[in-house]
Structure formats: C-alpha cells, structure tokens
Amino acid sequence: MEPAKEEESSVQDEAVDKSNFKNCNHIAFYRRQKLLHPGKSLYQALLNSVTLCNDSVKLQIINEKNKVPLLVEIYAIEGNIFRLKINEVSPLKSRYEVPDVLIKEPTTQSKTTAQKKEDTSIGSSQENQEDLGLWQEEFGSFLDIKANGPSSIGLDFSLHGCEHVYGIPEHAETLLLKNTSDDDAYRLFNLDVYGHKIHDKMGIYGSVPFLLAHKPNRTSGIFWLNSSETLVEINTKAVMEHVPSRSPPDITKQRVVPQTDVHWMSESGIIDVFLLMGPNPFDIFKQYAQLTGTQALPPLFSLGYHQCRWNYEDEQDVKTVDAGFDEHDIPYDVIWLDIEHTEGKRYFTWDKKKFQHPRRMQELLMRKKRKLVVIIDPHIKVDPMYTLYSQAKKKGYFVKNRTGQDFEGICWPGSSSYLDFTNPEVREWYADQFAFKSYKGSTDILFVWNDMNEPSVFKAAELTMQRDAVHHGNWEHREVHNLYGFYQQMATAEGLIKRSGGQKRPFVLTRSFFAGSQKYGAVWTGDNVAEWSYLKISIPMLLTISIAGISFCGADVGGFIGDPEPELLVRWYQAGAYQPFFRGHANIESKRCEPWLFGDDNTRIIREAIRERYTLLPYLYSLFYRAHTTAEPVMRPLWVEFPKEQETFGVEDEYMLGNALLVHPVIEQEATTVNVLLPGSDEVWYDFRRFRRLDYPGTLKIPVTLESIPVFQRGGCVVPLKTTVGRSTEWMTDISYELRVALDSKDFAVGELYLDDGHSFQYLHKKQFLHRKFTFHKNVFSSSCADEIGQYHTKCVVERVLILGVQKQPTSVTVSLHGKRDGKDKEVVFTYDAKSSMLTLEKLLLNVGADWEIHIK
Ligand code: MIG
C-alpha cells in the first residue's frame, strides 16, 4: 500500500516505492549494534555466580563499561533442545517476554552438556551521540518517541561446518539465505508492502524468527523468540580448522571448512533463544512444533480451489461466477468477498444494496455444497453509530496512543481505531462477534479472511502503527508488533470454533503471521504481481514458510496486481494445483480473471489443472494429517527428503509435495523443455501423468507443452487419489479411490491414507477417522490399519490400483479379504502394459477401511 492512499480509486498498478520503507541504516538500534565489534564482547562472566541445577545452568555476566549485570540461564529441554535466556538482573522496567507462542512451558531435562556460543551483547547502549536514536527516532516526517529510552538485544552464533541456511520468512527471496555482508540484513518486521520487490530482504507481511542450518549429516535450528523488530545478518565464510590426528603429535593438520555466522538483533525484549539440535530435518520440524505447535488440520473444503477477487460486486455477481464453474465443469469450493461487501468497510456488516439477502446467497451456495469466505480486517471505523466501534470504545478495547487516547489511524474506512488483540479479554469479546446471533446474515458456511493485520495504517511511518502506541499491560507497540496479526487470527479461529459449539474446524486465512500461526489456519504471500518473476519467487517463498512450521500457505494464483497474460495464468494454475493453499485472486483494477475468460484452450487446460488438484485431495489431506500430527511440512524443499545429496541444497524451482511427489512447475515463458533434477542415486522415478519410468536419476531435460505439469512419483511410494472429481469436495465423499503404487529398485512401496468426516473435531474427540497403510512387498499389495485407535465408517471403495514398475506380465492376480476365512480368493481383472511396465487392476470395489491383500503371480 502506498501511504497517501486511502481510497481504492487511487490504488496504483505499480510495485512498491521503497522510499516509504526503511533500510537497515534508517534503524537506530541497528546503527548502535554495528558499533559493537563481533568477537570483542564487553561482557565478562562472573564465575562465582555460576549455579548448576539439575536441569539448568545459571550465571551472571557483566558489561565492563556500564557494569549492568545480566542473568544467563541455559536449560536442556526434552527432545534435544537447549534454551538460552538472558535478561537484566534488576531492570528498571521489566522487559517484554513473548507470551502465547510457546504451546506450553517447555519441560526441562537433566543437564548433559552446555551449548557453545560466541558472543553476547544485550542491554541499553549508553552512547550519547545524537544520531543513535536513543530517545527518539525519525523516519521521514514521522517521529517515534521512546518513553523507556533505547534498548536492543543481540547475539551471534557460529555454525561450524555449515554453509546452507534457510528459514526466517517472510521475504521475497531465495530459498537459501544469502550472505548479508554487502547488503541489508534480513528484516523481520511485519509490513503491508503492496507489490513487494523481488530479491529483497525487507520485511513484508509475516515474520517467523526461526532459522535452519543444514549440512549432510546434521540439521540444526535457531528459534529466536522475540516479537519486536528483528534483523538477521548472515555471514558465510571459510575457516581453517585443526584436524586432530593420531600421527606424531607435532604434525598438526589443518583443513578449510565453511562456517556461517548468524547475528540476531532485536529492538527490545529479552534474549530467549532455542537451539534445536536435530540431527535430521524431520527432528527439527518436530522440535520446533514441540515449542510452537503443529499445523491445524484444515477442513477438507479449504484444500479445494478458492475463487477470489477484489471485489465480487453483489449477490448477482456471486451467483453468476458460481454458475460459471458449473457451466465450465470446473470444480471449486469457496467464493470470496473482499472489503466492498460491507457497509462502508464496517466489518461484520453487509452492504445493504449489494448484499441485501446474505443468507439467501449463502443458502444458494450451501445447496451447491460450497462455502463463502468474507474479509474481516482489524481496523474499526470510528463511528459512534457502528455498534462494534461503540462497544469496543466503551470497554477500552482499542490500542492507545502514547498520551492515553484511543489510537486513530487512517485505513479503508477512513479514520479507524485498532482492536488490541494482545488483550485476552478483547480476543474473547472478538471471538463472540462471530456468534450467529451477533454476526447478522452469517451462516455456518461462512469463513474468514484477516487482511491488513500487520497492522496496516495509511499515512504512518512504513504504513504501520507507530511504535509508541500502547497495548494491554502498558506494553508499547514496538514490543508486540510482529504478534499483532497472529493474535487476530487466533481470536478469529476461536470465534469460528465457538459459534459451532466447539464442533467444527475453522478456516481463517491471515496475511500477517508469526511463529505458531500454523495453529490457527492458513497464510498467503500478499500482494504479488502478475509477472513471471513473481510466479518463480512464490516457490522459495512458500517453501520457506513451510519449513518455518506453516504448512498451509499459498500465493495469489495469477498474481494480484496487474493482468496476467493467459500463458502466465495457465502456468500459475498448474503450479497452484500442487501447492497447499490454492486461490485465484485479482486486484480491484485488474480485469476479470475467472478461469474461463481466456479462450477455450486455456479454459480446458486450467480445468485440467484444477481437476487434477481435486483427484489429488486424498493424498493432500493425508499430508495435512501428517503435518498436524508429526509436524512434517506438506510442501518440502528437496534437501529435506534428500539431506545427503548436496546438489539438492539450493534447488528452488522444484519441490516435494510430501515424500512421494516431486513437482517442477513450468515457470518460464514459452518453455518447450524443463530441466528436472531427480535426486538420489538409488531412487527410481516415474512420470506421474504418463506413468513412464525414468531410469536414470540426475538432471533430465523434459519436453513440455502448455498442457504439461511436470510431476514425478518417487519409487517406493503409494499415492491415494480419487478416480474422478465432483463439483466441490463435498460432492466427492463417495467417489472411489485409485491407488498409485510406484515400485522402487527393490520392488517395494508403501503409503498411507487418512480419512475422516472432513469438517468436525470428531477425529480428535471421538477418534472417528481411518488411517490406512498400503504396502507392496514380495508381489503382495496389502491394505492394513495404520492406527487402531481410529474408527470411521465409510462405504467408499478402492476401485483401481495402478502399479508402476512391474517387470513382467503376471499370470494371475487374486484378492483375499482378511477375516473372511471361508471366502475363496477372488480373481482380479488386470491389464499389463509391457512398454510402460504398468499393471492396472480394475473394478476392485474393496472397502477403503477393510484389510485385504492382492497377490500377483
Ligand atoms: O491492498 O482488501 O493483500 O488480497 O484484496 C488492499 C483489498 C487491501 C490487500 C490484500 C488483498 C486484498 C486487498 N487488500
């Protein structure tokens, strides 16, 4: 968003003007910390202060210059995690410690070894020079007054042997973090950056201060729990290392090894950092989830296709677009309404003329088994006649400015106040606004989109709330800034759960996020541009968000700003179909962009992509169950699956969807080929759509047409699919399954399927789910139970099994049902294609919940 914009009519179709935003040199605490020299710490440990407890070490350190003592605490936490906390021993004013992000107070474990750290610097810089921004800081015409004086914290880490580091979203940057020595540091500061620049380290909508480091035999992680503005410098270099040798002691050997130094700085708060020790990538995901929680299990509909635009004008428009999907035989699940659906941007209301009968409109969608998502922003129009405003005002629920009045800023509705979601009482009250009786015209098919929650404030420094604004508990905005959106999504999700009497899973999409946002729903990457470079960057952006714990993420398909050329739109649909959150969206100034507006051929190809998405849903939903229960990211960088294969470490034009599918979307204009890396020397790969076995792993040049979505199935994996699609996910409940079995070099394969009612919490409270396991071993393909606790009745059957990589034509195929001792084995109809070495078993009609075995002779 541009600062001068308050009316939609003035929104530009251009990318960001960077002069509205700070670079590092504009940031006073950065300039102050740059005066400290790495390796030359002013801190000394007071050795007589060391206390060793069962689960921790505590000691004091003192700054030689200002003599301020700091308390250092090191805890060993269950699951191979260390926690390091550093705070002032006797602060003048206590420092902010981030609440509500850790899902519980971590359980410590008896100490073994302490962590190595390189250099520490904390506390207020005492320098008195004018330009260090000690008591106030200017940016353009904006002034930040620091009632509590300056503060900042910082800490260096050296990662020995590591040159590959990842994480710390959100930036429009590469997957591998870059050296920052000649450039700005990575900035973590949630901002509304319309048309954010690509390959830039400026902070955009969300922040997760979690960094992963990887080398072939170890992955580790650093989680920096701080919600104030944070900067991260990365410096990778080569260092000499002594090699201990057993040969004559006077001969010391040396070798060159990489080392990455990571310098964290935050504007305020304490040092509270978790070192995750892995050792493998999946251990890191578990350790991080142990601290911040796992991905909420999404309702099934939300994994379908979403159709959004700023704006669908009125009830009739919604009806027409909805019907358009049926006319063109394209499945979709959700239509979205942007800010214009409200009465003058008063959220929780409806424009009386355009949406006269919101319930009627929802009933129509309900009959079509589809859903509605509406936008609900955090700013509240200053209008005493608007009940939400007057109530919140009376109760004192708005963020205050430094003089104690309600903060007022300009946003879509004009002058607005901002709910203080950091206050639990405000969150509870807000959650209650979603009750059907409070939110007039809402029904249980209405779900929510939280936008502008960085928070975005027009005509303010960097388009966000001033840092000296005051929150609940008298904390300044600077302390909680990166948490604001997290809390709004938390309150919204709670509201949706509450309105259903605790029965139904919520769906909430948020633009701003923090560590732990995965517990509340989905995120998207905000205002991208309809250009090829934005399609390209969406892959590393989504991968980075995914490995930082937030599996349910996506980018606006087609690009938000501008008009995508048809080829770009098609390619974007094909990529989005194989990404976690799949929504087409377009700006108010962009042309209409519904999938059927670009000629018959493009419509057909987009239809194919969306239909492919719908057949893939059983696999995707099962992956989300894994993300929910064991913290495995749905969308994964290649190195996560192939941690020892160096050539995968920097790959960001392809990715794994779960462990079974490698996706290489076409992201080049007019591409006729793509170069696909199929990693792993003993892996077998198959073309997912043409079933062809690709014999040699390595980089393959694959020819493509506009129809192609290069997707490859990994040998050794079973992927569950639906045999056909319906008009939305809810129409597909009874559609049969196809299991696609890809054999590895040992003629083995395994996979799973998770299934439940798709929308309630019964899977949790009543264990109503099915978790099945499929194994191909020694020419027997079997279905067994993966989790005995789950029970769920379904009539749904496995109709077809495709087995890829079968070397010779079988003479007979029979199936036996378990527990049916009397029954004879049944012959199975099969066809074998020698050219593709594919065996197809059809008309199986095996209940998906039953145990059975298929014997191939
Ligand atoms: O920039 O609500 O990122 O998805 O359509 C204007 C209008 C504010 C920004 C969101 C975009 C949404 C738009 N909003």
Coordinates of N, CA, C and O and ligand atoms in Angstrom, one line a residue, residues 1 194 310 338-339 375 412 449 451-452 511 524 526-527 556 560 583 585, ligand 1:
M1 N 0.8 -1.2 0.0 CA 0.0 0.0 0.0 C 0.9 1.3 0.0 O 1.9 1.3 0.7
Y194 N 2.7 -3.4 -0.7 CA 2.0 -3.6 -2.0 C 3.0 -3.8 -3.1 O 3.8 -3.0 -3.4
W310 N -11.0 -8.9 -5.8 CA -11.4 -7.7 -5.1 C -12.1 -6.8 -6.2 O -11.4 -6.2 -7.0
D338 N -14.5 -9.5 -0.8 CA -13.5 -8.6 -0.3 C -14.2 -7.4 0.4 O -15.4 -7.4 0.6
I339 N -13.4 -6.3 0.7 CA -13.9 -5.3 1.6 C -15.2 -4.6 1.2 O -16.0 -4.1 2.0
I375 N -14.0 -11.1 4.1 CA -12.8 -10.4 4.7 C -13.2 -9.7 6.0 O -14.3 -9.2 6.1
W412 N -8.9 1.7 5.3 CA -10.0 1.7 4.3 C -11.3 2.5 4.7 O -11.8 3.2 3.9
W449 N -11.3 -14.3 6.4 CA -10.0 -13.8 5.9 C -9.6 -12.6 6.6 O -10.3 -11.6 6.6
D451 N -7.1 -9.6 6.8 CA -6.1 -8.9 6.0 C -5.7 -7.6 6.8 O -6.2 -7.3 7.9
M452 N -4.7 -6.9 6.3 CA -4.3 -5.6 6.8 C -3.8 -5.7 8.3 O -3.9 -4.7 9.0
R511 N -2.9 -12.6 6.6 CA -1.8 -12.1 5.8 C -0.6 -11.9 6.7 O 0.5 -12.2 6.3
W524 N -1.2 -16.4 3.3 CA -0.8 -16.3 1.8 C 0.2 -15.2 1.7 O 0.4 -14.4 2.7
G526 N 0.4 -12.4 0.1 CA 0.0 -11.0 -0.1 C 0.1 -10.5 -1.5 O -0.1 -11.3 -2.5
D527 N 0.3 -9.2 -1.7 CA 0.1 -8.6 -3.0 C 1.3 -8.8 -3.9 O 2.1 -7.9 -4.1
D556 N -1.2 -15.8 -4.4 CA -2.3 -15.5 -5.3 C -2.1 -16.0 -6.7 O -1.1 -15.6 -7.3
F560 N -1.7 -10.8 -8.1 CA -2.7 -9.9 -7.6 C -2.8 -8.6 -8.4 O -3.8 -8.2 -9.0
R583 N -5.7 -20.5 -4.3 CA -6.7 -19.5 -4.5 C -6.4 -18.5 -5.6 O -5.3 -18.0 -5.7
H585 N -6.8 -15.0 -7.3 CA -7.2 -13.6 -6.7 C -6.8 -12.6 -7.7 O -5.8 -12.8 -8.4
Ligands
MIG1 O1 -4.3 -3.6 -0.7 O2 -8.9 -5.9 0.7 O3 -3.5 -8.3 0.2 O4 -5.6 -9.5 -1.1 O5 -7.7 -7.9 -2.0 C1 -5.6 -3.5 -0.4 C2 -8.3 -5.5 -0.5 C3 -6.1 -4.3 0.8 C4 -4.8 -6.3 0.4 C5 -4.8 -7.8 0.3 C6 -5.6 -8.1 -1.0 C7 -7.0 -7.6 -0.8 C8 -6.9 -6.1 -0.7 N1 -6.1 -5.7 0.5

